[in-house]
PDB file of C-alpha atoms in Angstrom:
ATOM      1  CA  MET A   1       0.000   0.000   0.000  1.00 53.00           C
ATOM      2  CA  PRO A   2       1.572   3.348  -1.014  1.00 63.00           C
ATOM      3  CA  ALA A   3       1.422   6.295   1.355  1.00 71.00           C
ATOM      4  CA  PHE A   4      -2.199   7.455   1.482  1.00 78.00           C
ATOM      5  CA  ASP A   5      -2.320  10.018   4.284  1.00 92.00           C
ATOM      6  CA  LEU A   6      -0.790  13.486   4.536  1.00 94.00           C
ATOM      7  CA  PRO A   7       2.792  13.974   3.293  1.00 93.00           C
ATOM      8  CA  PRO A   8       5.536  14.046   5.945  1.00 93.00           C
ATOM      9  CA  THR A   9       5.967  17.810   5.735  1.00 94.00           C
ATOM     10  CA  GLU A  10       2.298  18.287   6.674  1.00 95.00           C
ATOM     11  CA  LEU A  11       2.261  15.512   9.280  1.00 95.00           C
ATOM     12  CA  ALA A  12       5.051  17.252  11.179  1.00 95.00           C
ATOM     13  CA  HIS A  13       2.716  20.211  11.850  1.00 95.00           C
ATOM     14  CA  HIS A  14      -0.656  18.446  11.790  1.00 96.00           C
ATOM     15  CA  ARG A  15      -2.845  19.945  14.535  1.00 95.00           C
ATOM     16  CA  PRO A  16      -6.474  19.478  13.484  1.00 94.00           C
ATOM     17  CA  ASP A  17      -9.357  21.190  15.237  1.00 92.00           C
ATOM     18  CA  LEU A  18     -10.245  19.488  18.490  1.00 92.00           C
ATOM     19  CA  ASP A  19     -13.252  17.193  18.742  1.00 88.00           C
ATOM     20  CA  GLU A  20     -13.467  17.436  22.510  1.00 95.00           C
ATOM     21  CA  PRO A  21     -16.624  17.671  24.638  1.00 97.00           C
ATOM     22  CA  GLU A  22     -16.693  20.343  27.330  1.00 96.00           C
ATOM     23  CA  ASP A  23     -17.212  17.743  30.041  1.00 97.00           C
ATOM     24  CA  PHE A  24     -14.327  15.501  28.935  1.00 98.00           C
ATOM     25  CA  ASP A  25     -12.468  15.893  32.232  1.00 97.00           C
ATOM     26  CA  ALA A  26     -15.620  15.547  34.318  1.00 98.00           C
ATOM     27  CA  PHE A  27     -16.593  12.396  32.428  1.00 98.00           C
ATOM     28  CA  TRP A  28     -13.284  10.677  33.119  1.00 97.00           C
ATOM     29  CA  ARG A  29     -13.040  11.946  36.679  1.00 96.00           C
ATOM     30  CA  ALA A  30     -16.474  10.489  37.417  1.00 96.00           C
ATOM     31  CA  THR A  31     -15.601   7.248  35.617  1.00 96.00           C
ATOM     32  CA  LEU A  32     -12.372   6.709  37.528  1.00 95.00           C
ATOM     33  CA  THR A  33     -13.793   7.618  40.935  1.00 90.00           C
ATOM     34  CA  GLY A  34     -17.202   6.014  40.527  1.00 80.00           C
ATOM     35  CA  SER A  35     -16.234   2.381  41.051  1.00 67.00           C
ATOM     36  CA  PRO A  36     -16.228   0.540  44.374  1.00 69.00           C
ATOM     37  CA  ALA A  37     -13.296   1.438  46.588  1.00 67.00           C
ATOM     38  CA  GLY A  38     -10.697  -1.069  47.648  1.00 76.00           C
ATOM     39  CA  GLU A  39      -7.102  -2.060  47.163  1.00 85.00           C
ATOM     40  CA  PRO A  40      -6.315  -2.399  43.448  1.00 92.00           C
ATOM     41  CA  LEU A  41      -4.663  -5.785  43.817  1.00 92.00           C
ATOM     42  CA  VAL A  42      -6.838  -8.846  44.409  1.00 92.00           C
ATOM     43  CA  SER A  43      -4.278 -11.655  44.149  1.00 94.00           C
ATOM     44  CA  ALA A  44      -0.880 -12.625  42.766  1.00 95.00           C
ATOM     45  CA  HIS A  45       0.022 -16.316  42.498  1.00 96.00           C
ATOM     46  CA  PRO A  46       3.386 -17.610  41.245  1.00 96.00           C
ATOM     47  CA  VAL A  47       3.190 -19.803  38.144  1.00 95.00           C
ATOM     48  CA  GLU A  48       5.642 -22.264  36.641  1.00 94.00           C
ATOM     49  CA  THR A  49       6.591 -21.263  33.090  1.00 93.00           C
ATOM     50  CA  GLY A  50       9.673 -23.388  32.433  1.00 93.00           C
ATOM     51  CA  LEU A  51      11.771 -20.207  32.185  1.00 94.00           C
ATOM     52  CA  ARG A  52      14.742 -20.223  34.530  1.00 94.00           C
ATOM     53  CA  LEU A  53      15.633 -16.544  34.146  1.00 95.00           C
ATOM     54  CA  THR A  54      12.135 -15.153  34.733  1.00 96.00           C
ATOM     55  CA  ARG A  55       9.700 -15.346  37.624  1.00 95.00           C
ATOM     56  CA  THR A  56       6.015 -14.899  36.784  1.00 97.00           C
ATOM     57  CA  TRP A  57       2.814 -14.375  38.762  1.00 97.00           C
ATOM     58  CA  ASP A  58      -0.802 -14.726  37.687  1.00 97.00           C
ATOM     59  CA  VAL A  59      -2.296 -11.426  38.851  1.00 98.00           C
ATOM     60  CA  THR A  60      -5.885 -10.313  39.343  1.00 97.00           C
ATOM     61  CA  PHE A  61      -6.666  -6.644  39.986  1.00 97.00           C
ATOM     62  CA  ARG A  62      -9.812  -4.535  40.265  1.00 95.00           C
ATOM     63  CA  GLY A  63     -10.747  -2.770  37.045  1.00 96.00           C
ATOM     64  CA  PHE A  64     -13.825  -0.879  35.958  1.00 95.00           C
ATOM     65  CA  GLY A  65     -16.735  -1.383  38.374  1.00 92.00           C
ATOM     66  CA  GLY A  66     -14.485  -3.467  40.597  1.00 93.00           C
ATOM     67  CA  ASP A  67     -14.491  -6.219  37.951  1.00 95.00           C
ATOM     68  CA  PRO A  68     -11.604  -8.708  38.217  1.00 96.00           C
ATOM     69  CA  VAL A  69      -9.022  -8.195  35.464  1.00 97.00           C
ATOM     70  CA  ARG A  70      -6.249 -10.711  34.834  1.00 97.00           C
ATOM     71  CA  ALA A  71      -2.597  -9.960  34.042  1.00 98.00           C
ATOM     72  CA  TRP A  72       0.810 -11.580  33.922  1.00 98.00           C
ATOM     73  CA  PHE A  73       3.476 -10.039  36.155  1.00 98.00           C
ATOM     74  CA  SER A  74       7.112 -10.972  35.567  1.00 97.00           C
ATOM     75  CA  ARG A  75      10.500 -10.067  37.038  1.00 96.00           C
ATOM     76  CA  PRO A  76      14.065 -11.128  36.282  1.00 96.00           C
ATOM     77  CA  ALA A  77      14.782 -14.158  38.465  1.00 94.00           C
ATOM     78  CA  GLY A  78      18.086 -12.731  39.654  1.00 88.00           C
ATOM     79  CA  ALA A  79      16.689  -9.383  40.820  1.00 89.00           C
ATOM     80  CA  GLY A  80      15.905 -10.585  44.327  1.00 86.00           C
ATOM     81  CA  ASP A  81      13.842  -8.056  46.275  1.00 86.00           C
ATOM     82  CA  ARG A  82      15.393  -5.041  44.572  1.00 92.00           C
ATOM     83  CA  LEU A  83      12.931  -2.329  43.517  1.00 96.00           C
ATOM     84  CA  LEU A  84      12.739  -2.280  39.735  1.00 97.00           C
ATOM     85  CA  PRO A  85      11.224   0.118  37.226  1.00 97.00           C
ATOM     86  CA  ALA A  86       8.015  -1.363  35.825  1.00 98.00           C
ATOM     87  CA  VAL A  87       6.543  -1.504  32.347  1.00 98.00           C
ATOM     88  CA  VAL A  88       2.762  -1.898  32.056  1.00 98.00           C
ATOM     89  CA  GLU A  89       1.984  -3.259  28.605  1.00 98.00           C
ATOM     90  CA  TYR A  90      -1.370  -3.175  26.826  1.00 98.00           C
ATOM     91  CA  ALA A  91      -2.196  -5.677  24.085  1.00 95.00           C
ATOM     92  CA  GLY A  92      -3.598  -5.053  20.622  1.00 90.00           C
ATOM     93  CA  TYR A  93      -7.179  -5.206  19.389  1.00 91.00           C
ATOM     94  CA  GLY A  94      -8.766  -8.633  19.688  1.00 88.00           C
ATOM     95  CA  ARG A  95      -5.870 -10.066  21.658  1.00 91.00           C
ATOM     96  CA  GLY A  96      -5.768 -11.313  25.237  1.00 91.00           C
ATOM     97  CA  ARG A  97      -2.854 -11.701  27.594  1.00 94.00           C
ATOM     98  CA  GLY A  98      -2.036 -15.069  26.021  1.00 91.00           C
ATOM     99  CA  LEU A  99       0.643 -17.197  27.679  1.00 92.00           C
ATOM    100  CA  PRO A 100       3.214 -15.821  30.116  1.00 91.00           C
ATOM    101  CA  HIS A 101       6.264 -16.659  27.995  1.00 91.00           C
ATOM    102  CA  GLU A 102       5.057 -14.770  24.889  1.00 91.00           C
ATOM    103  CA  ARG A 103       6.331 -11.286  25.799  1.00 90.00           C
ATOM    104  CA  LEU A 104       9.750 -11.277  27.415  1.00 93.00           C
ATOM    105  CA  THR A 105      11.450  -8.181  25.983  1.00 96.00           C
ATOM    106  CA  TRP A 106      10.869  -5.869  28.930  1.00 96.00           C
ATOM    107  CA  VAL A 107      11.666  -8.371  31.652  1.00 96.00           C
ATOM    108  CA  ALA A 108      14.775  -9.428  29.708  1.00 95.00           C
ATOM    109  CA  ALA A 109      15.800  -5.753  29.768  1.00 96.00           C
ATOM    110  CA  GLY A 110      15.754  -5.919  33.578  1.00 95.00           C
ATOM    111  CA  TYR A 111      12.347  -4.384  34.291  1.00 97.00           C
ATOM    112  CA  ALA A 112       9.310  -5.636  36.123  1.00 97.00           C
ATOM    113  CA  HIS A 113       6.569  -6.240  33.542  1.00 98.00           C
ATOM    114  CA  LEU A 114       2.788  -6.333  33.840  1.00 98.00           C
ATOM    115  CA  LEU A 115       0.830  -7.476  30.748  1.00 98.00           C
ATOM    116  CA  MET A 116      -2.843  -6.570  31.145  1.00 98.00           C
ATOM    117  CA  ASP A 117      -5.553  -8.792  29.718  1.00 97.00           C
ATOM    118  CA  ASN A 118      -8.145  -7.107  27.479  1.00 95.00           C
ATOM    119  CA  ARG A 119     -11.597  -7.645  28.966  1.00 95.00           C
ATOM    120  CA  GLY A 120     -14.018  -9.226  26.523  1.00 92.00           C
ATOM    121  CA  GLN A 121     -11.308  -9.751  23.906  1.00 92.00           C
ATOM    122  CA  GLY A 122      -8.781 -12.447  23.103  1.00 82.00           C
ATOM    123  CA  ASP A 123     -10.563 -14.431  20.402  1.00 83.00           C
ATOM    124  CA  GLN A 124      -9.154 -12.895  17.211  1.00 83.00           C
ATOM    125  CA  TYR A 125      -5.492 -13.902  17.398  1.00 82.00           C
ATOM    126  CA  GLY A 126      -2.764 -14.913  19.820  1.00 82.00           C
ATOM    127  CA  CYS A 127      -3.389 -17.435  22.601  1.00 87.00           C
ATOM    128  CA  GLY A 128      -6.579 -16.098  24.139  1.00 89.00           C
ATOM    129  CA  GLY A 129      -7.615 -14.116  27.170  1.00 90.00           C
ATOM    130  CA  ASP A 130      -9.070 -14.770  30.611  1.00 90.00           C
ATOM    131  CA  THR A 131     -11.114 -11.671  31.442  1.00 93.00           C
ATOM    132  CA  PRO A 132     -14.814 -11.456  30.527  1.00 93.00           C
ATOM    133  CA  ASP A 133     -16.663  -8.173  30.157  1.00 93.00           C
ATOM    134  CA  PRO A 134     -19.855  -8.462  32.217  1.00 92.00           C
ATOM    135  CA  HIS A 135     -21.167  -5.103  30.949  1.00 88.00           C
ATOM    136  CA  ALA A 136     -21.144  -5.823  27.201  1.00 81.00           C
ATOM    137  CA  ASP A 137     -24.903  -5.794  26.669  1.00 81.00           C
ATOM    138  CA  ALA A 138     -25.524  -2.235  25.396  1.00 76.00           C
ATOM    139  CA  PRO A 139     -26.633  -1.669  21.776  1.00 74.00           C
ATOM    140  CA  GLY A 140     -23.821  -1.958  19.274  1.00 73.00           C
ATOM    141  CA  GLY A 141     -22.082  -4.440  17.022  1.00 72.00           C
ATOM    142  CA  PRO A 142     -20.186  -7.562  18.020  1.00 76.00           C
ATOM    143  CA  GLY A 143     -16.678  -6.084  17.894  1.00 87.00           C
ATOM    144  CA  PRO A 144     -15.198  -4.169  20.839  1.00 91.00           C
ATOM    145  CA  ALA A 145     -14.965  -0.944  18.833  1.00 94.00           C
ATOM    146  CA  VAL A 146     -18.754  -0.798  18.440  1.00 95.00           C
ATOM    147  CA  ARG A 147     -19.948  -2.246  21.745  1.00 93.00           C
ATOM    148  CA  GLY A 148     -22.049   0.481  23.332  1.00 94.00           C
ATOM    149  CA  LEU A 149     -21.259   2.907  20.501  1.00 95.00           C
ATOM    150  CA  LEU A 150     -24.381   5.011  21.009  1.00 95.00           C
ATOM    151  CA  ASP A 151     -23.611   6.203  24.539  1.00 96.00           C
ATOM    152  CA  PRO A 152     -20.189   7.062  26.028  1.00 96.00           C
ATOM    153  CA  HIS A 153     -21.195   5.552  29.376  1.00 96.00           C
ATOM    154  CA  ASP A 154     -21.856   2.200  27.695  1.00 95.00           C
ATOM    155  CA  HIS A 155     -18.866   1.952  25.386  1.00 96.00           C
ATOM    156  CA  HIS A 156     -16.387  -0.897  25.725  1.00 96.00           C
ATOM    157  CA  TYR A 157     -13.416   1.471  25.770  1.00 97.00           C
ATOM    158  CA  ARG A 158     -14.707   3.372  28.788  1.00 97.00           C
ATOM    159  CA  ARG A 159     -14.252   0.144  30.701  1.00 97.00           C
ATOM    160  CA  LEU A 160     -10.992  -0.851  29.022  1.00 97.00           C
ATOM    161  CA  VAL A 161      -9.369   2.549  29.579  1.00 98.00           C
ATOM    162  CA  THR A 162     -10.387   2.378  33.235  1.00 97.00           C
ATOM    163  CA  ASP A 163      -8.813  -1.083  33.477  1.00 97.00           C
ATOM    164  CA  ALA A 164      -5.633   0.334  31.926  1.00 98.00           C
ATOM    165  CA  VAL A 165      -5.424   3.133  34.501  1.00 97.00           C
ATOM    166  CA  ARG A 166      -5.978   0.709  37.366  1.00 96.00           C
ATOM    167  CA  ALA A 167      -3.291  -1.606  36.005  1.00 97.00           C
ATOM    168  CA  VAL A 168      -0.802   1.130  36.933  1.00 97.00           C
ATOM    169  CA  ALA A 169      -2.135   1.209  40.495  1.00 96.00           C
ATOM    170  CA  ALA A 170      -1.965  -2.592  40.578  1.00 96.00           C
ATOM    171  CA  VAL A 171       1.667  -2.815  39.477  1.00 97.00           C
ATOM    172  CA  ARG A 172       2.615  -0.219  42.085  1.00 97.00           C
ATOM    173  CA  ALA A 173       1.087  -2.481  44.733  1.00 95.00           C
ATOM    174  CA  LEU A 174       3.184  -5.486  43.686  1.00 96.00           C
ATOM    175  CA  PRO A 175       6.406  -6.337  45.544  1.00 91.00           C
ATOM    176  CA  GLY A 176       9.721  -5.268  44.072  1.00 94.00           C
ATOM    177  CA  VAL A 177       8.330  -2.387  41.998  1.00 97.00           C
ATOM    178  CA  ASP A 178       9.571   1.181  42.214  1.00 97.00           C
ATOM    179  CA  PRO A 179       6.249   3.083  42.166  1.00 96.00           C
ATOM    180  CA  ALA A 180       7.931   6.261  40.924  1.00 96.00           C
ATOM    181  CA  ARG A 181       9.183   4.565  37.767  1.00 97.00           C
ATOM    182  CA  VAL A 182       6.236   3.081  35.897  1.00 98.00           C
ATOM    183  CA  ALA A 183       5.900   3.283  32.111  1.00 98.00           C
ATOM    184  CA  ALA A 184       2.853   2.581  29.932  1.00 98.00           C
ATOM    185  CA  VAL A 185       3.605   0.749  26.681  1.00 98.00           C
ATOM    186  CA  GLY A 186       1.488  -0.454  23.781  1.00 97.00           C
ATOM    187  CA  ASN A 187       1.013  -0.848  20.043  1.00 97.00           C
ATOM    188  CA  SER A 188      -2.212  -0.194  18.083  1.00 97.00           C
ATOM    189  CA  GLN A 189      -5.079  -0.573  20.571  1.00 97.00           C
ATOM    190  CA  GLY A 190      -2.378  -0.924  23.207  1.00 97.00           C
ATOM    191  CA  GLY A 191      -0.818   2.311  22.004  1.00 98.00           C
ATOM    192  CA  GLY A 192      -4.152   4.074  22.351  1.00 98.00           C
ATOM    193  CA  LEU A 193      -4.498   2.717  25.891  1.00 98.00           C
ATOM    194  CA  ALA A 194      -0.951   3.788  26.808  1.00 98.00           C
ATOM    195  CA  LEU A 195      -1.756   7.279  25.543  1.00 98.00           C
ATOM    196  CA  ALA A 196      -4.991   7.393  27.545  1.00 98.00           C
ATOM    197  CA  VAL A 197      -3.092   6.328  30.661  1.00 98.00           C
ATOM    198  CA  ALA A 198      -0.540   9.086  30.042  1.00 98.00           C
ATOM    199  CA  GLY A 199      -3.394  11.580  30.024  1.00 98.00           C
ATOM    200  CA  LEU A 200      -5.175  10.178  33.075  1.00 98.00           C
ATOM    201  CA  VAL A 201      -2.280   9.251  35.410  1.00 97.00           C
ATOM    202  CA  PRO A 202      -0.458  12.498  36.215  1.00 95.00           C
ATOM    203  CA  ASP A 203       2.594  10.887  37.823  1.00 96.00           C
ATOM    204  CA  LEU A 204       3.313   8.306  35.107  1.00 97.00           C
ATOM    205  CA  ALA A 205       7.071   8.137  34.481  1.00 97.00           C
ATOM    206  CA  ALA A 206       7.046   7.439  30.728  1.00 98.00           C
ATOM    207  CA  ALA A 207       4.884   6.327  27.806  1.00 98.00           C
ATOM    208  CA  LEU A 208       5.796   4.405  24.661  1.00 98.00           C
ATOM    209  CA  VAL A 209       3.059   4.707  22.047  1.00 98.00           C
ATOM    210  CA  SER A 210       3.171   2.906  18.701  1.00 98.00           C
ATOM    211  CA  ALA A 211       0.587   3.090  15.881  1.00 97.00           C
ATOM    212  CA  PRO A 212      -2.072   4.297  18.338  1.00 98.00           C
ATOM    213  CA  LEU A 213      -5.722   3.451  17.762  1.00 97.00           C
ATOM    214  CA  LEU A 214      -8.382   6.072  18.596  1.00 96.00           C
ATOM    215  CA  CYS A 215      -6.331   9.089  17.497  1.00 97.00           C
ATOM    216  CA  GLY A 216      -7.832  11.455  14.968  1.00 96.00           C
ATOM    217  CA  ILE A 217     -10.909   9.243  14.943  1.00 97.00           C
ATOM    218  CA  ARG A 218     -13.102  11.226  12.556  1.00 95.00           C
ATOM    219  CA  ARG A 219     -10.358  11.563   9.969  1.00 96.00           C
ATOM    220  CA  ALA A 220      -9.509   7.870  10.307  1.00 97.00           C
ATOM    221  CA  LEU A 221     -13.144   6.950   9.608  1.00 96.00           C
ATOM    222  CA  ASP A 222     -12.923   8.994   6.401  1.00 94.00           C
ATOM    223  CA  LEU A 223      -9.640   7.397   5.335  1.00 94.00           C
ATOM    224  CA  THR A 224      -9.913   3.673   6.031  1.00 94.00           C
ATOM    225  CA  ASP A 225     -12.314   0.755   6.233  1.00 93.00           C
ATOM    226  CA  THR A 226      -9.642  -1.486   7.747  1.00 92.00           C
ATOM    227  CA  GLY A 227      -9.653  -2.926  11.259  1.00 89.00           C
ATOM    228  CA  PRO A 228     -11.631  -1.362  14.112  1.00 95.00           C
ATOM    229  CA  TYR A 229     -12.477   1.761  12.113  1.00 96.00           C
ATOM    230  CA  GLY A 230     -13.986  -0.496   9.467  1.00 95.00           C
ATOM    231  CA  GLU A 231     -16.175  -2.097  12.140  1.00 94.00           C
ATOM    232  CA  ILE A 232     -17.478   1.335  13.123  1.00 96.00           C
ATOM    233  CA  ALA A 233     -18.133   2.271   9.495  1.00 95.00           C
ATOM    234  CA  ALA A 234     -19.918  -1.037   8.878  1.00 94.00           C
ATOM    235  CA  TYR A 235     -22.150  -0.454  11.891  1.00 94.00           C
ATOM    236  CA  LEU A 236     -23.041   3.043  10.730  1.00 95.00           C
ATOM    237  CA  SER A 237     -23.743   1.761   7.213  1.00 94.00           C
ATOM    238  CA  VAL A 238     -26.559  -0.303   8.713  1.00 95.00           C
ATOM    239  CA  HIS A 239     -27.678   2.102  11.444  1.00 94.00           C
ATOM    240  CA  ARG A 240     -28.141   5.127   9.232  1.00 94.00           C
ATOM    241  CA  GLY A 241     -28.592   8.311  11.193  1.00 94.00           C
ATOM    242  CA  ALA A 242     -26.637   7.088  14.240  1.00 94.00           C
ATOM    243  CA  GLU A 243     -23.536   9.067  13.275  1.00 95.00           C
ATOM    244  CA  GLY A 244     -24.197  11.900  15.723  1.00 96.00           C
ATOM    245  CA  ALA A 245     -24.487   9.607  18.731  1.00 96.00           C
ATOM    246  CA  ALA A 246     -21.450   7.598  17.608  1.00 96.00           C
ATOM    247  CA  TYR A 247     -19.275  10.671  17.101  1.00 97.00           C
ATOM    248  CA  ARG A 248     -20.291  11.992  20.500  1.00 97.00           C
ATOM    249  CA  THR A 249     -19.303   8.722  22.168  1.00 97.00           C
ATOM    250  CA  LEU A 250     -15.991   8.553  20.320  1.00 97.00           C
ATOM    251  CA  SER A 251     -15.135  12.133  21.296  1.00 98.00           C
ATOM    252  CA  TYR A 252     -14.711  10.936  24.897  1.00 98.00           C
ATOM    253  CA  LEU A 253     -12.191   8.341  23.686  1.00 98.00           C
ATOM    254  CA  GLU A 254     -10.133  10.589  21.405  1.00 98.00           C
ATOM    255  CA  GLY A 255      -6.422  10.042  21.937  1.00 98.00           C
ATOM    256  CA  VAL A 256      -5.563  13.636  21.030  1.00 98.00           C
ATOM    257  CA  SER A 257      -7.553  14.806  24.061  1.00 98.00           C
ATOM    258  CA  PHE A 258      -5.707  12.397  26.343  1.00 98.00           C
ATOM    259  CA  ALA A 259      -2.382  13.471  24.813  1.00 98.00           C
ATOM    260  CA  ARG A 260      -3.037  17.141  25.588  1.00 97.00           C
ATOM    261  CA  ARG A 261      -3.300  16.313  29.307  1.00 97.00           C
ATOM    262  CA  ALA A 262      -0.187  14.135  29.554  1.00 97.00           C
ATOM    263  CA  HIS A 263       2.892  15.001  31.615  1.00 95.00           C
ATOM    264  CA  ALA A 264       5.185  11.993  31.123  1.00 97.00           C
ATOM    265  CA  PRO A 265       8.030  11.789  28.605  1.00 97.00           C
ATOM    266  CA  VAL A 266       6.769   9.980  25.516  1.00 98.00           C
ATOM    267  CA  HIS A 267       8.180   8.041  22.569  1.00 98.00           C
ATOM    268  CA  PHE A 268       5.954   7.540  19.497  1.00 98.00           C
ATOM    269  CA  GLY A 269       6.340   5.189  16.545  1.00 98.00           C
ATOM    270  CA  VAL A 270       4.372   5.328  13.293  1.00 97.00           C
ATOM    271  CA  GLY A 271       4.367   3.681   9.869  1.00 96.00           C
ATOM    272  CA  LEU A 272       3.502   6.201   7.182  1.00 96.00           C
ATOM    273  CA  ARG A 273       1.691   3.532   5.126  1.00 95.00           C
ATOM    274  CA  ASP A 274      -0.468   2.367   8.018  1.00 95.00           C
ATOM    275  CA  THR A 275      -4.046   1.850   6.817  1.00 95.00           C
ATOM    276  CA  VAL A 276      -5.218   0.384  10.146  1.00 95.00           C
ATOM    277  CA  CYS A 277      -4.319   3.411  12.293  1.00 96.00           C
ATOM    278  CA  PRO A 278      -3.613   6.257   9.846  1.00 97.00           C
ATOM    279  CA  PRO A 279      -0.433   8.200  10.694  1.00 97.00           C
ATOM    280  CA  SER A 280      -2.197  11.576  10.813  1.00 97.00           C
ATOM    281  CA  GLY A 281      -3.855  10.443  14.058  1.00 97.00           C
ATOM    282  CA  ALA A 282      -0.528   9.658  15.711  1.00 98.00           C
ATOM    283  CA  TYR A 283       0.910  12.993  14.609  1.00 98.00           C
ATOM    284  CA  ALA A 284      -2.172  14.879  15.810  1.00 98.00           C
ATOM    285  CA  ALA A 285      -1.650  13.339  19.259  1.00 98.00           C
ATOM    286  CA  PHE A 286       2.118  13.860  19.200  1.00 98.00           C
ATOM    287  CA  ASN A 287       1.909  17.493  18.129  1.00 97.00           C
ATOM    288  CA  ARG A 288      -0.550  18.334  20.923  1.00 97.00           C
ATOM    289  CA  TYR A 289       1.065  16.082  23.519  1.00 97.00           C
ATOM    290  CA  GLY A 290       1.461  17.843  26.867  1.00 96.00           C
ATOM    291  CA  GLU A 291       0.029  21.187  25.792  1.00 95.00           C
ATOM    292  CA  LEU A 292      -2.165  21.419  28.918  1.00 93.00           C
ATOM    293  CA  SER A 293       0.484  20.118  31.314  1.00 82.00           C
ATOM    294  CA  GLY A 294       2.043  23.499  32.086  1.00 81.00           C
ATOM    295  CA  ALA A 295       5.427  22.254  30.874  1.00 80.00           C
ATOM    296  CA  ALA A 296       6.932  20.762  27.746  1.00 84.00           C
ATOM    297  CA  PRO A 297       7.336  17.012  28.306  1.00 89.00           C
ATOM    298  CA  ARG A 298      10.206  15.284  26.590  1.00 93.00           C
ATOM    299  CA  LYS A 299       8.838  13.727  23.403  1.00 96.00           C
ATOM    300  CA  GLU A 300      10.128  11.970  20.326  1.00 97.00           C
ATOM    301  CA  ILE A 301       8.514  10.385  17.285  1.00 98.00           C
ATOM    302  CA  ARG A 302      10.019   7.842  14.900  1.00 97.00           C
ATOM    303  CA  ALA A 303       8.440   7.460  11.457  1.00 97.00           C
ATOM    304  CA  TYR A 304       8.917   4.551   9.062  1.00 96.00           C
ATOM    305  CA  PRO A 305       8.049   5.802   5.547  1.00 94.00           C
ATOM    306  CA  PHE A 306       7.773   2.398   3.861  1.00 94.00           C
ATOM    307  CA  ASN A 307       6.027   0.508   6.651  1.00 95.00           C
ATOM    308  CA  GLY A 308       2.390  -0.021   7.491  1.00 94.00           C
ATOM    309  CA  HIS A 309       0.827  -1.067  10.779  1.00 93.00           C
ATOM    310  CA  GLU A 310       3.917  -3.051  11.724  1.00 95.00           C
ATOM    311  CA  GLY A 311       5.875   0.218  11.833  1.00 94.00           C
ATOM    312  CA  GLY A 312       9.503  -0.269  12.758  1.00 93.00           C
ATOM    313  CA  ASP A 313       8.891  -3.710  14.289  1.00 93.00           C
ATOM    314  CA  ALA A 314      12.037  -4.998  16.060  1.00 95.00           C
ATOM    315  CA  VAL A 315      14.066  -1.977  14.933  1.00 96.00           C
ATOM    316  CA  HIS A 316      11.597   0.241  16.745  1.00 97.00           C
ATOM    317  CA  VAL A 317      11.684  -1.923  19.890  1.00 97.00           C
ATOM    318  CA  ARG A 318      15.465  -1.489  19.968  1.00 96.00           C
ATOM    319  CA  ARG A 319      14.947   2.273  19.838  1.00 97.00           C
ATOM    320  CA  GLN A 320      12.325   2.066  22.582  1.00 97.00           C
ATOM    321  CA  LEU A 321      14.717   0.182  24.832  1.00 97.00           C
ATOM    322  CA  ALA A 322      17.452   2.772  24.363  1.00 96.00           C
ATOM    323  CA  TRP A 323      15.044   5.674  24.859  1.00 97.00           C
ATOM    324  CA  LEU A 324      13.506   4.268  28.049  1.00 97.00           C
ATOM    325  CA  ALA A 325      16.923   3.509  29.504  1.00 95.00           C
ATOM    326  CA  GLY A 326      17.813   7.144  28.842  1.00 94.00           C
ATOM    327  CA  VAL A 327      14.681   8.374  30.608  1.00 93.00           C
ATOM    328  CA  TRP A 328      15.228   6.244  33.685  1.00 87.00           C
ATOM    329  CA  GLY A 329      18.997   6.234  33.732  1.00 79.00           C
ATOM    330  CA  SER A 330      21.100   3.383  35.071  1.00 56.00           C
ATOM    331  CA  ASP A 331      19.482   1.265  37.760  1.00 56.00           C
TER     332      ASP A 331
END
């Protein structure tokens, strides 16, 4: 697929008009404070993985509405009780937490690592998930992107974003984690969640955001019928006249709005031929990142002109590792 979005010279300065409701902050404040109180961590049980250099726990924490959310927590086996920086990772669209040995990059780099399960997802690829979504009965299509599309209080991502925020609280409650050094990391849907967390957790230490979903949503719906945006378009092609309600709901999930409120240093990655999450959305979020924070957070973006949704792949991960080490310094 050749480049189909704005040229690089325009992307570098792309700051579209905001699609942000006046009660955006009030909506998320009420969402995050409206669930039952209690310690974020429910349980953490060691599991045998066959990996001698990694220790792993099966974690359950309280997410949206107090619902139990599963995660894998891993640490380098030789770290003892030393406090480590922690990486909270969010998985892509349709994927669950899978098996504990699937994602070892961050723990191999010497960090504690929490991989959050996606509630109500896990059946599209990978090795499955273990967290149901007990609230998925509002009007909308079968895919997560359109569950509850007609009301922001009902939408799947209201619950998933809340889970993502509480995953940070959960990892801080786990032993051997330095609570002052927690980073949010993700690609695609996971990148959108990491960006939302950066906007909703004021003391996050860092964010690594690749090919983020839910950025520049209206423009993405005009550009592509691929992936989650295609699911939204397909729903609206059947439910003619529902566009207004859908756009209103999606405005509460817009990554650009979360980006504006972020304080943490951030590293973006984007493929300029990405037809799943068009690059103009990532640049819109990057260019407005931190503008309401009262300071200028450290930020960097890496573009891959001949790559699509895979972006820089392992080359980009190598850059992420170097960048995060620079943010945190030597341990």
